[in-house]
PDB file of C-alpha atoms in Angstrom:
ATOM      1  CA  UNK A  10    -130.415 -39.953-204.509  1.00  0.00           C
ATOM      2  CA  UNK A  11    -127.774 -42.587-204.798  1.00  0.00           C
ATOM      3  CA  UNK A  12    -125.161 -43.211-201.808  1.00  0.00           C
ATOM      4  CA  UNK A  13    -121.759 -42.336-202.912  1.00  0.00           C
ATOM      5  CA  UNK A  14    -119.554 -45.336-203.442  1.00  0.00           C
ATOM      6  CA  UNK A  15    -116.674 -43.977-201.234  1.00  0.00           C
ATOM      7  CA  UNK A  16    -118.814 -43.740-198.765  1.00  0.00           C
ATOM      8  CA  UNK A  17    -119.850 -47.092-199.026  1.00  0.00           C
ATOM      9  CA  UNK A  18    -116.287 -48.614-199.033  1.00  0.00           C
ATOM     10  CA  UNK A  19    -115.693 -46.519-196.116  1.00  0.00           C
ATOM     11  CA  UNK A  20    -118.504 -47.725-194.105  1.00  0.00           C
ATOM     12  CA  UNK A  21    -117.616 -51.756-194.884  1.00  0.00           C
ATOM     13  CA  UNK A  22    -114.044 -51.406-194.095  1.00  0.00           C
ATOM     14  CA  UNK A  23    -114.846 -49.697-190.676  1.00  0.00           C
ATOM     15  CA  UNK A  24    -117.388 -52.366-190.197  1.00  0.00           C
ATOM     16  CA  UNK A  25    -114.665 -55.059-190.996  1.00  0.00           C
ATOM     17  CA  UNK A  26    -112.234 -53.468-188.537  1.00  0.00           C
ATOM     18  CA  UNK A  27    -115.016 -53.467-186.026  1.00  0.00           C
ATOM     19  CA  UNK A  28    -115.511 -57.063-186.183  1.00  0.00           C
ATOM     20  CA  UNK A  29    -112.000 -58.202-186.354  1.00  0.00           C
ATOM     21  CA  UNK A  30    -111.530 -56.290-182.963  1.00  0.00           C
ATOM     22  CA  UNK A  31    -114.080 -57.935-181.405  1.00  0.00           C
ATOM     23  CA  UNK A  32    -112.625 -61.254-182.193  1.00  0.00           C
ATOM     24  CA  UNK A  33    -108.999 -60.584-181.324  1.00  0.00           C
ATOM     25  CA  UNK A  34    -110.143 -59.191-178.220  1.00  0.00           C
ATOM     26  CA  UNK A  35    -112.423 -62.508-177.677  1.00  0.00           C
ATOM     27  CA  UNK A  36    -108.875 -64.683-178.724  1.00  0.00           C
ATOM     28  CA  UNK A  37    -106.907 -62.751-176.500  1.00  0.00           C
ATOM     29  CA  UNK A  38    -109.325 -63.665-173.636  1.00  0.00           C
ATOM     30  CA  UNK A  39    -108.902 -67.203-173.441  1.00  0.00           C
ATOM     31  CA  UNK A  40    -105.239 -66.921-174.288  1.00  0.00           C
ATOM     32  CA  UNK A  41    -105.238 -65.200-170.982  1.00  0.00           C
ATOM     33  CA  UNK A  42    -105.463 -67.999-168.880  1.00  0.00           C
ATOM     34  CA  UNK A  43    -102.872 -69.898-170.938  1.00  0.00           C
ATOM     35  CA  UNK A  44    -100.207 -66.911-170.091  1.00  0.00           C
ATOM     36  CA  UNK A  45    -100.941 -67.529-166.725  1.00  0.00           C
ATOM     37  CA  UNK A  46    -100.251 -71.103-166.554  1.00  0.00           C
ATOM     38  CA  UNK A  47     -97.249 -70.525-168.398  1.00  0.00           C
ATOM     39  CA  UNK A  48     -95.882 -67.705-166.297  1.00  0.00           C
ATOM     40  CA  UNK A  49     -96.433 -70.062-163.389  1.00  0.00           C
ATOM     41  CA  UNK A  50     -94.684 -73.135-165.499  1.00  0.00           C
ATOM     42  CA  UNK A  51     -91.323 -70.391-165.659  1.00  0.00           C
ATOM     43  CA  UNK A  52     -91.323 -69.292-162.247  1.00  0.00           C
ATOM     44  CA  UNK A  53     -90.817 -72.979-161.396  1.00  0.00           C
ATOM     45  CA  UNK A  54     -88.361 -74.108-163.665  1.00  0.00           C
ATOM     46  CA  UNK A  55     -85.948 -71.333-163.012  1.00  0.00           C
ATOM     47  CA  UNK A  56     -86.240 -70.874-159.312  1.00  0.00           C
ATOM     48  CA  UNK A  57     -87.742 -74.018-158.221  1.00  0.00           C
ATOM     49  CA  UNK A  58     -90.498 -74.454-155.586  1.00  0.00           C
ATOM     50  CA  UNK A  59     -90.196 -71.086-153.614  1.00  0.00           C
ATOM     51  CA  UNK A  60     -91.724 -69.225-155.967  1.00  0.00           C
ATOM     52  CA  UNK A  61     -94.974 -71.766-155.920  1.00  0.00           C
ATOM     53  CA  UNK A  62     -94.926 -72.477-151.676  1.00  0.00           C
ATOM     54  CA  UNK A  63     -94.818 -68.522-151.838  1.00  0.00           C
ATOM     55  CA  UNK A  64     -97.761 -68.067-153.971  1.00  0.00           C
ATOM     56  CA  UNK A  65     -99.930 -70.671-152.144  1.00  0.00           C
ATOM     57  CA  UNK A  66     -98.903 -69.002-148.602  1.00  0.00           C
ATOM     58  CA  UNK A  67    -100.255 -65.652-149.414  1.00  0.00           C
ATOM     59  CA  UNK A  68    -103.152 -67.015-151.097  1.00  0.00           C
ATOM     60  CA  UNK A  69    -104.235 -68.676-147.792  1.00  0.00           C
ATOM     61  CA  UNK A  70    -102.951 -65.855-145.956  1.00  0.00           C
ATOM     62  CA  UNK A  71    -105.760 -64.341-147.825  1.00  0.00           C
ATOM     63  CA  UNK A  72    -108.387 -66.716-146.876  1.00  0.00           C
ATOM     64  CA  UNK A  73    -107.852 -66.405-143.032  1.00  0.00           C
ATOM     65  CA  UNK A  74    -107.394 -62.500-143.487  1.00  0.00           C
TER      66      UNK A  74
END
């Protein structure tokens, strides 16, 4: 019995779609951390340093806590 050829097709483009998930989702990852430094890079230019002395007093608020 021979496999039908639609079926085939069908099979290799879910496949395909399967793998280029997997990498976008693996790209997206590391341009995570990027977003964050930039977010952080924003805050700063366009209100200055109390966004930053903000951040790093409730981060050490968090440490004593």
């Amino acid at each position: 019995m021979k496999p039908n050829p639609f079926v085939k097709y069908v099979t290799k483009e879910i496949v395909e779609a399967l793998d280029e998930r997997m990498q976008y989702r693996a790209k997206t990852k590391k341009s995570l951390s990027f977003r964050k430094i930039h977010l952080n890079q924003f805050g700063f230019r366009w209100f200055g340093m109390l966004p930053s002395s903000l951040k790093i007093a409730w981060e050490k608020r968090k440490k004593f806590r």
